[in-house]
Coordinates of C-alpha atoms in Angstrom, one line a residue:
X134 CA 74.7 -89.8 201.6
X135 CA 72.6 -90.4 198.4
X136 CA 75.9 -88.3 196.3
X137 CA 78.3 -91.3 198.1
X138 CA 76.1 -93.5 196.5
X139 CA 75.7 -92.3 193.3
X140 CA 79.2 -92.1 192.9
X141 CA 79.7 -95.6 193.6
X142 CA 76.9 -96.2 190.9
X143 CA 79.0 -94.6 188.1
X144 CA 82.1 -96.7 189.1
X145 CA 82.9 -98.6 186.2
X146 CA 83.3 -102.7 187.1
X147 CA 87.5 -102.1 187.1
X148 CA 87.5 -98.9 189.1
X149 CA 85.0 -100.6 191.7
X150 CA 87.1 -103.8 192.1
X151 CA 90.6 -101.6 192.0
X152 CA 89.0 -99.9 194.9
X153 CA 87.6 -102.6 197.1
X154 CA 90.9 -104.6 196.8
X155 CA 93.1 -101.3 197.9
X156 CA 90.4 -101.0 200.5
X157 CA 89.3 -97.3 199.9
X158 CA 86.1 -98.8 199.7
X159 CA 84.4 -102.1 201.1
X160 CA 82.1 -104.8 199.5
X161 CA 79.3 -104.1 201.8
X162 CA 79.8 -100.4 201.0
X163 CA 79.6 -101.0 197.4
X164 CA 77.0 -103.8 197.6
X165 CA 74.6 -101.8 199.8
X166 CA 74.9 -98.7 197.1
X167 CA 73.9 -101.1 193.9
X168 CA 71.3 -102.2 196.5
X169 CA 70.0 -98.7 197.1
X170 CA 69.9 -98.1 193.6
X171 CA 68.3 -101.1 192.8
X172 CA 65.2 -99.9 195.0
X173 CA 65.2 -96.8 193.8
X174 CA 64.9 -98.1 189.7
X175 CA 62.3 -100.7 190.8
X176 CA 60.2 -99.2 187.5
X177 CA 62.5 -100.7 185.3
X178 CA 61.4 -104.4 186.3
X179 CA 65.0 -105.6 185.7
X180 CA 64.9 -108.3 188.4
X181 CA 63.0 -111.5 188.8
X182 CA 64.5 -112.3 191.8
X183 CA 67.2 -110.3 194.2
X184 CA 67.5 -111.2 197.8
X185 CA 69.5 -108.0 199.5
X186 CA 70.7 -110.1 202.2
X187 CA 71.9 -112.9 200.3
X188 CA 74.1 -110.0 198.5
X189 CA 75.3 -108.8 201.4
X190 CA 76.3 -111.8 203.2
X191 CA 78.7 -113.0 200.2
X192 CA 80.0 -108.6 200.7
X193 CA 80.6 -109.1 203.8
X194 CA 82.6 -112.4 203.4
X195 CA 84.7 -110.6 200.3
X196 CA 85.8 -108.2 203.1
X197 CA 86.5 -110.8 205.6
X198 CA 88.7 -112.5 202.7
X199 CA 90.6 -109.1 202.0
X200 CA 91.1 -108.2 205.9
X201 CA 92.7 -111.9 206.7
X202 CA 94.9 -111.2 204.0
X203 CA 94.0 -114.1 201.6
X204 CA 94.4 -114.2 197.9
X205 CA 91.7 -112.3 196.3
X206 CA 89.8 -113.0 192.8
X207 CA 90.6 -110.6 189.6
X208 CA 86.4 -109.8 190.3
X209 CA 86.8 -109.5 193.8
X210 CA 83.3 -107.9 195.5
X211 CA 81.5 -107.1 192.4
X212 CA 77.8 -107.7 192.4
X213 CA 76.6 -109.6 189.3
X214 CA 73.4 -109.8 187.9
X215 CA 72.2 -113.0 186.0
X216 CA 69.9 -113.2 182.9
X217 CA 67.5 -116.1 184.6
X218 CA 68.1 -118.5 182.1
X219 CA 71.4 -119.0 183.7
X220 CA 71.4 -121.8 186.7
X221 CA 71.7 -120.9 190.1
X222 CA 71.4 -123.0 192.9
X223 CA 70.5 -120.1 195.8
X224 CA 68.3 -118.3 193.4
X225 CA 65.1 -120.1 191.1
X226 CA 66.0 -120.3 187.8
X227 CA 62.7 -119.3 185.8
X228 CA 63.4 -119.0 181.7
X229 CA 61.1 -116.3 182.6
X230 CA 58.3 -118.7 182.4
X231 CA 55.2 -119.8 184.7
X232 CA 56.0 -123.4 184.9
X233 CA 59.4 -122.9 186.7
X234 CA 58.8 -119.7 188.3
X235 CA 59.9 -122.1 191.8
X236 CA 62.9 -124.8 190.0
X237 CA 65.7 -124.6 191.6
X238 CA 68.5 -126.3 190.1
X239 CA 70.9 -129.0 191.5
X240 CA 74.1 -127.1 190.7
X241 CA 75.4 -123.8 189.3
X242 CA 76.2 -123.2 185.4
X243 CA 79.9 -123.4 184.6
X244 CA 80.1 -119.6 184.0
X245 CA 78.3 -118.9 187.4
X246 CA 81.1 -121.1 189.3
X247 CA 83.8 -119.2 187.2
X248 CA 82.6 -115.8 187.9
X249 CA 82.2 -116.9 192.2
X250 CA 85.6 -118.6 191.6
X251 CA 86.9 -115.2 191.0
X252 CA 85.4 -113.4 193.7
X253 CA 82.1 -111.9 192.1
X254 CA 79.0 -112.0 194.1
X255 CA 75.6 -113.0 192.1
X256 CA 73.2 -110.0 192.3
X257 CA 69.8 -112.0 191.9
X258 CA 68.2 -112.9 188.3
X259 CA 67.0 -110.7 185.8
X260 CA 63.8 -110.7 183.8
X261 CA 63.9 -111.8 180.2
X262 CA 61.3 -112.3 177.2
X263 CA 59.9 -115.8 178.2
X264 CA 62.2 -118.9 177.3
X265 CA 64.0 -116.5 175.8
X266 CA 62.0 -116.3 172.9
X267 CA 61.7 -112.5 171.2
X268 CA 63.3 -109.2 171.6
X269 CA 60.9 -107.3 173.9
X270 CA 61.7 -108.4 177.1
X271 CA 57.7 -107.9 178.2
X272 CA 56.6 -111.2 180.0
X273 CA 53.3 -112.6 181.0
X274 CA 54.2 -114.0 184.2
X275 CA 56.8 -111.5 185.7
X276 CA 55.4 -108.1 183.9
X277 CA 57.8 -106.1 180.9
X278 CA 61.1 -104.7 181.5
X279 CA 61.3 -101.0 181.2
X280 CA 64.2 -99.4 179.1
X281 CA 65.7 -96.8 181.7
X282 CA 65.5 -93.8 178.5
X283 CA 62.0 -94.1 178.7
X284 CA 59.9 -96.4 180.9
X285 CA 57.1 -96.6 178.1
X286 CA 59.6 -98.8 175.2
X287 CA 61.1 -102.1 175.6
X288 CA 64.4 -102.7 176.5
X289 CA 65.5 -104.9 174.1
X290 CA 65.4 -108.8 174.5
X291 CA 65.6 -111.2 175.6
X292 CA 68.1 -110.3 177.8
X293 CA 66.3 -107.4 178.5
X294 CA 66.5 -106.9 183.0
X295 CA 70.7 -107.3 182.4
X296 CA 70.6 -104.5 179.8
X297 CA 67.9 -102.4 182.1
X298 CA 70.1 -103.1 185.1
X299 CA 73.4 -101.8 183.2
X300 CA 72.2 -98.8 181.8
X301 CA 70.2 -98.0 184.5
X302 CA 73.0 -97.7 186.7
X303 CA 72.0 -100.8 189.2
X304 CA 75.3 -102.9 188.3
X305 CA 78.1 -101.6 185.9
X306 CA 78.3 -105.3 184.1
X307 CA 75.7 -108.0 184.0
X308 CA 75.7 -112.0 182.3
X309 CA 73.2 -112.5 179.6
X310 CA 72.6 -115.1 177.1
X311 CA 72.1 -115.0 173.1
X312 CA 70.6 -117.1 170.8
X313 CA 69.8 -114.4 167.4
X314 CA 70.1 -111.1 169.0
X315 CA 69.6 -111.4 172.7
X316 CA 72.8 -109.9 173.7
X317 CA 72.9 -107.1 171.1
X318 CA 69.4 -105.7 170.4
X319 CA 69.6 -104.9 174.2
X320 CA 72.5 -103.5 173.9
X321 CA 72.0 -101.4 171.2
X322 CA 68.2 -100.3 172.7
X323 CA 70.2 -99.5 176.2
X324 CA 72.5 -98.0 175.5
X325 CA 75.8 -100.0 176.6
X326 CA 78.3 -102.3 175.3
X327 CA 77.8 -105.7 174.7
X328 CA 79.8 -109.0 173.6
X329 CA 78.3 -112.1 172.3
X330 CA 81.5 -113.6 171.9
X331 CA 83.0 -116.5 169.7
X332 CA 80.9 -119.5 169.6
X333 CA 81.8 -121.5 172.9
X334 CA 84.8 -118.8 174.5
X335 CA 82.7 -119.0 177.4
X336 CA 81.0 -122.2 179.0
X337 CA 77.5 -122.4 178.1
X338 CA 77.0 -125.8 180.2
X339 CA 73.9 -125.2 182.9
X340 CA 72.4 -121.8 180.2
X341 CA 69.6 -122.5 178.9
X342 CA 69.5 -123.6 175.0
X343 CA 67.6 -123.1 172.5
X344 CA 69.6 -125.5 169.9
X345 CA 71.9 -128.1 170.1
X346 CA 75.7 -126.5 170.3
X347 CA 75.0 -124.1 167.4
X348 CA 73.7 -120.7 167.8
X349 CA 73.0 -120.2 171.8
X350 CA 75.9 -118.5 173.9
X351 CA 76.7 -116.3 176.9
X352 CA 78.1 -113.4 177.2
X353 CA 78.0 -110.0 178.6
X354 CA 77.0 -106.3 179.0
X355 CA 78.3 -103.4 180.1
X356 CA 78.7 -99.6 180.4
X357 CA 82.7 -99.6 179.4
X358 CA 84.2 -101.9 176.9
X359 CA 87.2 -102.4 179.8
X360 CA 84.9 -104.0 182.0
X361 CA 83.7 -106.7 179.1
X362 CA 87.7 -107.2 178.7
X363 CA 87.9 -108.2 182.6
X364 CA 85.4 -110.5 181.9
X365 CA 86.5 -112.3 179.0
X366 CA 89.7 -112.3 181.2
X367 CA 87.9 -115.0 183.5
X368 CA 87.5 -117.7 181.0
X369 CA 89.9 -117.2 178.1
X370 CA 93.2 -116.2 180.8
X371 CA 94.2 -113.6 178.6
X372 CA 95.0 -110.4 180.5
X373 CA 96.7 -108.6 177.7
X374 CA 95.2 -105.2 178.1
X375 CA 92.5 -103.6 175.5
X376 CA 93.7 -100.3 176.8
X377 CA 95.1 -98.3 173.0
X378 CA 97.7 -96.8 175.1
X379 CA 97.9 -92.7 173.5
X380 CA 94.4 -92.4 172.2
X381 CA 95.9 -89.9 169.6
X382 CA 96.5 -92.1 166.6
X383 CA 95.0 -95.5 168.2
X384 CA 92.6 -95.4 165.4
X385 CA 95.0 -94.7 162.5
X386 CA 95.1 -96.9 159.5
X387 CA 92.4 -99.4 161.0
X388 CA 90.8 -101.0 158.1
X389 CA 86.8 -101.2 159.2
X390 CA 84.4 -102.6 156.8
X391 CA 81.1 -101.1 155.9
X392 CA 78.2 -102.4 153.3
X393 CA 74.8 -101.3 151.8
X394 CA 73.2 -104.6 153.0
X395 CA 73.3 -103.2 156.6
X396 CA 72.1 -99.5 156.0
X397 CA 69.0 -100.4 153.7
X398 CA 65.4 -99.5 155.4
X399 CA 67.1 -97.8 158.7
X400 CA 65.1 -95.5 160.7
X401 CA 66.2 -91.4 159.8
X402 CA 67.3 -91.3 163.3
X403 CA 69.2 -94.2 163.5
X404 CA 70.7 -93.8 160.4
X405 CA 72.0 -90.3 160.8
X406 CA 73.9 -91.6 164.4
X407 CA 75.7 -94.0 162.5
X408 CA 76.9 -92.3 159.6
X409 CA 78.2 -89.3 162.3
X410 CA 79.6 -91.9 164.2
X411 CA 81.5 -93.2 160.9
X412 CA 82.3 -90.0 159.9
X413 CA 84.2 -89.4 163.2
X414 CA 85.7 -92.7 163.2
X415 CA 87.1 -91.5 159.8
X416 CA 88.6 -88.0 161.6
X417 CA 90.2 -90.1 164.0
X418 CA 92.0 -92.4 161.0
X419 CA 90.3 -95.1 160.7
X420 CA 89.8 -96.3 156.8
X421 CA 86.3 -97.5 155.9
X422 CA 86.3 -100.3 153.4
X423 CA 82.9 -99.8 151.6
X424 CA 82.3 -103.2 149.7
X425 CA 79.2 -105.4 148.9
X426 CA 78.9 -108.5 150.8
X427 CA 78.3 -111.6 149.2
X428 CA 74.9 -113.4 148.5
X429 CA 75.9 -115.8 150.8
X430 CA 76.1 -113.0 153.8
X431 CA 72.3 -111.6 152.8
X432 CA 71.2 -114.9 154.1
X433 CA 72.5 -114.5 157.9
X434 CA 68.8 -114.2 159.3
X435 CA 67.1 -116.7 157.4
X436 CA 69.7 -119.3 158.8
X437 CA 69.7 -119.0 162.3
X438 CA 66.4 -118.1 162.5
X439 CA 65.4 -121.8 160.7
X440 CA 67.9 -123.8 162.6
X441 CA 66.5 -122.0 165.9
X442 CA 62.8 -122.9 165.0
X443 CA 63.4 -126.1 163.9
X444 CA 65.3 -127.1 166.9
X445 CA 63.2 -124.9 169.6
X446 CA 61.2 -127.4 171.1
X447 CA 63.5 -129.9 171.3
X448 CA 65.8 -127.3 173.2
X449 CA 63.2 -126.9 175.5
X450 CA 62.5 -130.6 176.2
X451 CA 66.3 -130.9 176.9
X452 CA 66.6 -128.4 179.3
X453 CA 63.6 -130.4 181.2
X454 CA 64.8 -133.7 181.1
X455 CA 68.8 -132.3 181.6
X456 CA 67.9 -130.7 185.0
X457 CA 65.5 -133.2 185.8
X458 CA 61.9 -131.2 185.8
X459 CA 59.0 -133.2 186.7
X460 CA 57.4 -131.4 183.5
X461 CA 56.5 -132.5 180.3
X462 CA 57.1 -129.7 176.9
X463 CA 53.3 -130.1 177.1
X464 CA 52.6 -129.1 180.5
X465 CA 54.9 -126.4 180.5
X466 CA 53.6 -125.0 177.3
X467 CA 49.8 -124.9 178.6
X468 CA 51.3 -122.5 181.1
X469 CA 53.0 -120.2 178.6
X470 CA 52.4 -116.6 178.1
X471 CA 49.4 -116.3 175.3
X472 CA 51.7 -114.8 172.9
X473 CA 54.9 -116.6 173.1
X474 CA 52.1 -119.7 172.9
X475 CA 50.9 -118.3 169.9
X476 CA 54.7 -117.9 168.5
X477 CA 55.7 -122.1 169.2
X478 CA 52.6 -123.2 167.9
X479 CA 52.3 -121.1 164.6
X480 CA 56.0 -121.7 163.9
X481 CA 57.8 -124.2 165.9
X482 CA 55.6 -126.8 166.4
X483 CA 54.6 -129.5 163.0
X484 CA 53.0 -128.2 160.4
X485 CA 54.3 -125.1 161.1
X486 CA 58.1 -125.8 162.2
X487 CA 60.5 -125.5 159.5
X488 CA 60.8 -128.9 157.7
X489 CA 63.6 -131.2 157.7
X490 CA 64.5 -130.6 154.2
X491 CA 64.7 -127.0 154.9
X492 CA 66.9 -127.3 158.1
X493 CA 69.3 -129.5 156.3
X494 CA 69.6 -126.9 153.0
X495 CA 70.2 -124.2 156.1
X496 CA 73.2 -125.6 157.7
X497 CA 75.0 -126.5 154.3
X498 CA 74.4 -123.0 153.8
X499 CA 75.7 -122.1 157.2
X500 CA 79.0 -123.5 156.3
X501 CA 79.3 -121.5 153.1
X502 CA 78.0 -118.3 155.1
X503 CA 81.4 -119.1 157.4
X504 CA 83.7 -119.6 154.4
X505 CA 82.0 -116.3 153.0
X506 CA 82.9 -114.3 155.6
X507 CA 86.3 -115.4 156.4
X508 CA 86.9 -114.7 152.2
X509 CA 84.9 -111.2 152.6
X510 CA 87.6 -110.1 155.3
X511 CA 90.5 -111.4 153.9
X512 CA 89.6 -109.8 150.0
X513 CA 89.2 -106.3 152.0
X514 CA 92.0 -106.8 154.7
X515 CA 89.9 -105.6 157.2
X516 CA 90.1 -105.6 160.7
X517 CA 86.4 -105.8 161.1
X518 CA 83.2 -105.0 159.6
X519 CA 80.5 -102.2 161.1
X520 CA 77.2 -101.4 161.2
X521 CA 73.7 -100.2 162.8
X522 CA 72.9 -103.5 165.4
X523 CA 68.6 -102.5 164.4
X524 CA 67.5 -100.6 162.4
X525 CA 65.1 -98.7 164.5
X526 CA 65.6 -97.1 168.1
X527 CA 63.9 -99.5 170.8
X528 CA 59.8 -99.7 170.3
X529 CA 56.5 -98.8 173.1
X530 CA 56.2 -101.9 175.3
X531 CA 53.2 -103.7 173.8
X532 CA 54.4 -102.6 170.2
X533 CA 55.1 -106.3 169.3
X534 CA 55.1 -107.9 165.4
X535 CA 56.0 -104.6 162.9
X536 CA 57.7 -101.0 163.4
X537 CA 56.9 -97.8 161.7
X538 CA 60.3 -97.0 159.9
X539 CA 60.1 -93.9 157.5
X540 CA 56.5 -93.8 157.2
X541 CA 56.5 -97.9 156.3
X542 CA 55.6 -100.7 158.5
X543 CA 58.6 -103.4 158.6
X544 CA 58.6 -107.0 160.8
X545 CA 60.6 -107.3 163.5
X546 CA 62.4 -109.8 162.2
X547 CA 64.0 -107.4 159.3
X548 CA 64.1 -104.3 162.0
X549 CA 65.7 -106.2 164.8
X550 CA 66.8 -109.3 163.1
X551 CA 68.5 -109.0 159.7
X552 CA 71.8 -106.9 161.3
X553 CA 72.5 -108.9 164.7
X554 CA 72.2 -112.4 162.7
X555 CA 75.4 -112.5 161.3
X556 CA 77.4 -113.1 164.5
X557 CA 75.2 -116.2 165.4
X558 CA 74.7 -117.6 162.3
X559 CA 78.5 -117.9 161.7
X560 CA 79.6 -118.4 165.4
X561 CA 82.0 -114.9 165.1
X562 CA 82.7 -112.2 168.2
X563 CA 79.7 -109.5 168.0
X564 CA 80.6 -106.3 169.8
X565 CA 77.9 -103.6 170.4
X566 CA 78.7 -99.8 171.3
X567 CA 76.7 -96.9 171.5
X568 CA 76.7 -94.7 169.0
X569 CA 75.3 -91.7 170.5
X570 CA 71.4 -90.8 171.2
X571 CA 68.5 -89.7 168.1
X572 CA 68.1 -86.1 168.0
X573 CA 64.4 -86.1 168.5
X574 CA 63.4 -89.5 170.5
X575 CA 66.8 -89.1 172.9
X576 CA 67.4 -93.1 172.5
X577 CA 70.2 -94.7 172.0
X578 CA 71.5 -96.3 169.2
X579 CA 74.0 -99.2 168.6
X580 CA 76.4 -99.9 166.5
X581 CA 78.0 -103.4 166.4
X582 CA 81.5 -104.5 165.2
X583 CA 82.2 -108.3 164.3
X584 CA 85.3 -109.7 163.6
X585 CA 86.8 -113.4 162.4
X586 CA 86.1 -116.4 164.8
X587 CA 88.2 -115.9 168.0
X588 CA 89.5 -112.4 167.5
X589 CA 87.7 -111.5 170.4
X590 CA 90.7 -109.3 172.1
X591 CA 91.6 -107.7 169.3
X592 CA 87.8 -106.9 168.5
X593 CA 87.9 -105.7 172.4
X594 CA 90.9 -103.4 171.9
X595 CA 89.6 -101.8 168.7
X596 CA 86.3 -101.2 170.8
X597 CA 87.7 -99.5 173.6
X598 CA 89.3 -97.3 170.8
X599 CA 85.7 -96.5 169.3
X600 CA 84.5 -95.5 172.3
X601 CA 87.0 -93.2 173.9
X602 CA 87.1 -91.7 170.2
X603 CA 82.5 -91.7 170.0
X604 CA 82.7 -90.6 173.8
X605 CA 79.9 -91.1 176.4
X606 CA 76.1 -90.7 176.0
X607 CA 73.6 -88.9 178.1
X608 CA 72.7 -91.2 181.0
X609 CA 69.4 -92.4 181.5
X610 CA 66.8 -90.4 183.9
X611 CA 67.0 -91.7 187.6
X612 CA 70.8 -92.2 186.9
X613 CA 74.1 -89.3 187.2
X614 CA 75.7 -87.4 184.5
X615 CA 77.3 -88.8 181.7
X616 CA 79.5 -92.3 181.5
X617 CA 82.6 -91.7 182.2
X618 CA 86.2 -94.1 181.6

């Protein structure tokens, strides 16, 4: 019994769908397996909320569907968890913080009516770092998230359950949100794939938002780039396949871009996984471009990161007054966490917020950043540009503020922040794989691809190229054998 289950574990998203629509399998089959798992990886904390019988129900009703021989959705009976900053109207919708531990809101987001639309099933709400701001994942309220490598380091935030429940082998793809790194620096710590894709490809309407229509967007994780495809499938229409066909010579005469800027101050471990990884990206054909970036690149961090403090609080106050909360900022802040407190009040709140001056200089910048970019591609003809997503494998829980790289303690913000800033701060298609595991620690590392503004499919199809040519990591403990296509 437990080997059935694992096996349905390790089926990716497409293979488990495939099967439930031919009817080798059923939705309550494969439900009650992801269940199972679920309960037997409650260390990882991925979950705020997950009702079993709610999931079960909606399985049961997929199999119904298929057996009275109605029209069935391109995600018919998968099981989907949620990053709980995502609305749902049968589960609370918490931001991961105290005050709305119990809000329920009056309607589904846009992407959650999409996703049930198409026949997928939502598979509770997962933890996050509170109101999504940091890239732990621990929380005050609801306890940390556990990465599934080792049950001692962070997962990666703020989407940090999704990423747990991926890798960990409780769903094969999960929806999770990014504002400067929420997507990818889980990603990268976990293990899996993950697509923050072009600014607005997917519906953010009922997600929770830090800005105003500039940085925040969702997106999602998992363990095969095939199943992010499917995905992207449900809101863009596009079924042209990311599948490279012959994997001998998919990779030939792909022009990827790599530059300095992105390899300074990495970790020895992280830094000898991506340069192997490049290396055998270079066997299989692919030409790597090595050229500076412009100054106008360098400053990627510094301008999302002051257009997200500067509008923060205001992002907050409109998600209260949107959804109708009886709850002022202020009362909700007096029930924060004491350290994400401590973060809006020593730099998002007046003095301390970024002034208006500065905010204004940023998004002029911004626009040059995008023209840069767009020049930097088009002077190199490449097809994308590469490098390590952090520049450290994923932290001890608790270990919150600076990392030890080399011997040299660095901030977050330039370990975890520097890299995944680009594809925010310009609005372009992010793509995160992993690269393999560090020799000594066994954690994974991540390397991310970006590509121009609404090249997500063709960012897809090289992806699914890198990863049949990098090949699978070692699973995490508590999960089977190695990922397989």
């Amino acid at each position: 019994m437990q080997e059935a289950i694992e096996s349905l574990c390790d089926l990716s998203a497409t293979a488990a769908i495939d099967a439930m629509t031919r009817g080798d399998i059923s939705a309550e089959q494969y439900a009650s397996a992801l269940l199972d798992r679920a309960d037997s990886q409650r260390a990882l904390n991925a979950f705020i909320s997950l009702q079993p019988d709610r999931v079960l129900d909606a399985a049961r009703a997929a199999d119904l569907k298929r057996a009275a021989g109605g029209p069935l959705g391109i995600l018919h009976g998968l099981p989907i968890p949620l990053k709980d900053s995502v609305n749902t109207v049968d589960y609370a919708t918490s931001n991961g913080t105290h005050a709305l531990r119990e809000f329920h809101p009056g309607e589904d987001a846009a992407l959650v009516k999409a996703l049930v639309q198409h026949g997928a099933i939502v598979m509770g709400k997962t933890n996050l770092t509170e109101l999504s701001l940091g890239w732990t994942s621990n929380n005050a309220t609801f306890g940390p998230v556990c990465n599934p490598y080792d049950l001692a380091r962070i997962p990666g935030g703020s989407s940090g359950g999704a990423a747990a429940a991926v890798a960990g082998g409780i769903a094969p793809l999960a929806v999770g949100a990014d504002t400067l790194g929420s997507i990818q620096v889980p990603a990268s710590f976990c293990g899996i794939a993950g697509l923050r894709p072009t600014f607005g490809r997917y519906p953010n309407h009922g997600a929770f938002s830090l800005t105003s229509g500039k940085l925040d967007q969702v997106g999602a994780m998992a363990r095969h780039v095939e199943d992010l495809a499917l995905f992207d499938t449900v809101y863009t229409g596009s079924a042209s396949n990311v599948r490279c066909g012959s994997l001998e010579g998919s990779l030939i005469g792909k022009r990827i871009g790599v530059a300095a800027f992105y390899e300074d101050g990495l970790d020895s471990e992280v830094g000898k996984v991506y340069f192997e990884a490049l290396n055998r990206l270079e066997e299989a054909g692919v030409i790597l471009v090595r050229a500076d970036i412009p100054a106008e690149m360098t400053k990627a961090f510094d301008i999302a990161a002051t257009i997200m403090l500067y509008e923060a609080v205001d992002g907050i106050e409109r998600f209260l007054i949107g959804n109708h909360v009886p709850l002022s900022f202020v009362e909700l802040f007096e029930q924060c966490g004491a350290g994400i407190k401590d973060l809006i009040r020593h730099v998002m709140l007046p003095p301390n917020r970024p002034s208006g001056e500065i905010y204004v200089e940023r998004l002029k910048q911004r626009a040059d950043l995008k023209a840069a970019v767009r020049q930097y591609f088009e002077r190199h003809s490449i097809e994308a540009l590469a490098f390590p997503a952090v520049a450290a494998v994923a932290p001890l829980i608790g270990q919150e503020g600076e990392l030890e790289i080399n011997g040299q303690m660095v901030s977050f913000f330039e370990a975890l922040g520097r890299n995944t800033a680009l594809s925010p701060a310009t609005g372009i298609p992010g793509l995160v794989l992993p690269g393999g595991c560090a020799a000594g620690s066994g954690l994974p590392v991540g390397i991310e691809f970006v590509s121009l503004w609404g090249e997500d499919r063709r960012l897809l199809s090289l992806g699914h190229a890198v990863e049949a040519q990098l090949g699978p990591i070692q699973r995490p403990p508590g999960t089977t054998g190695v990922r397989t296509p």
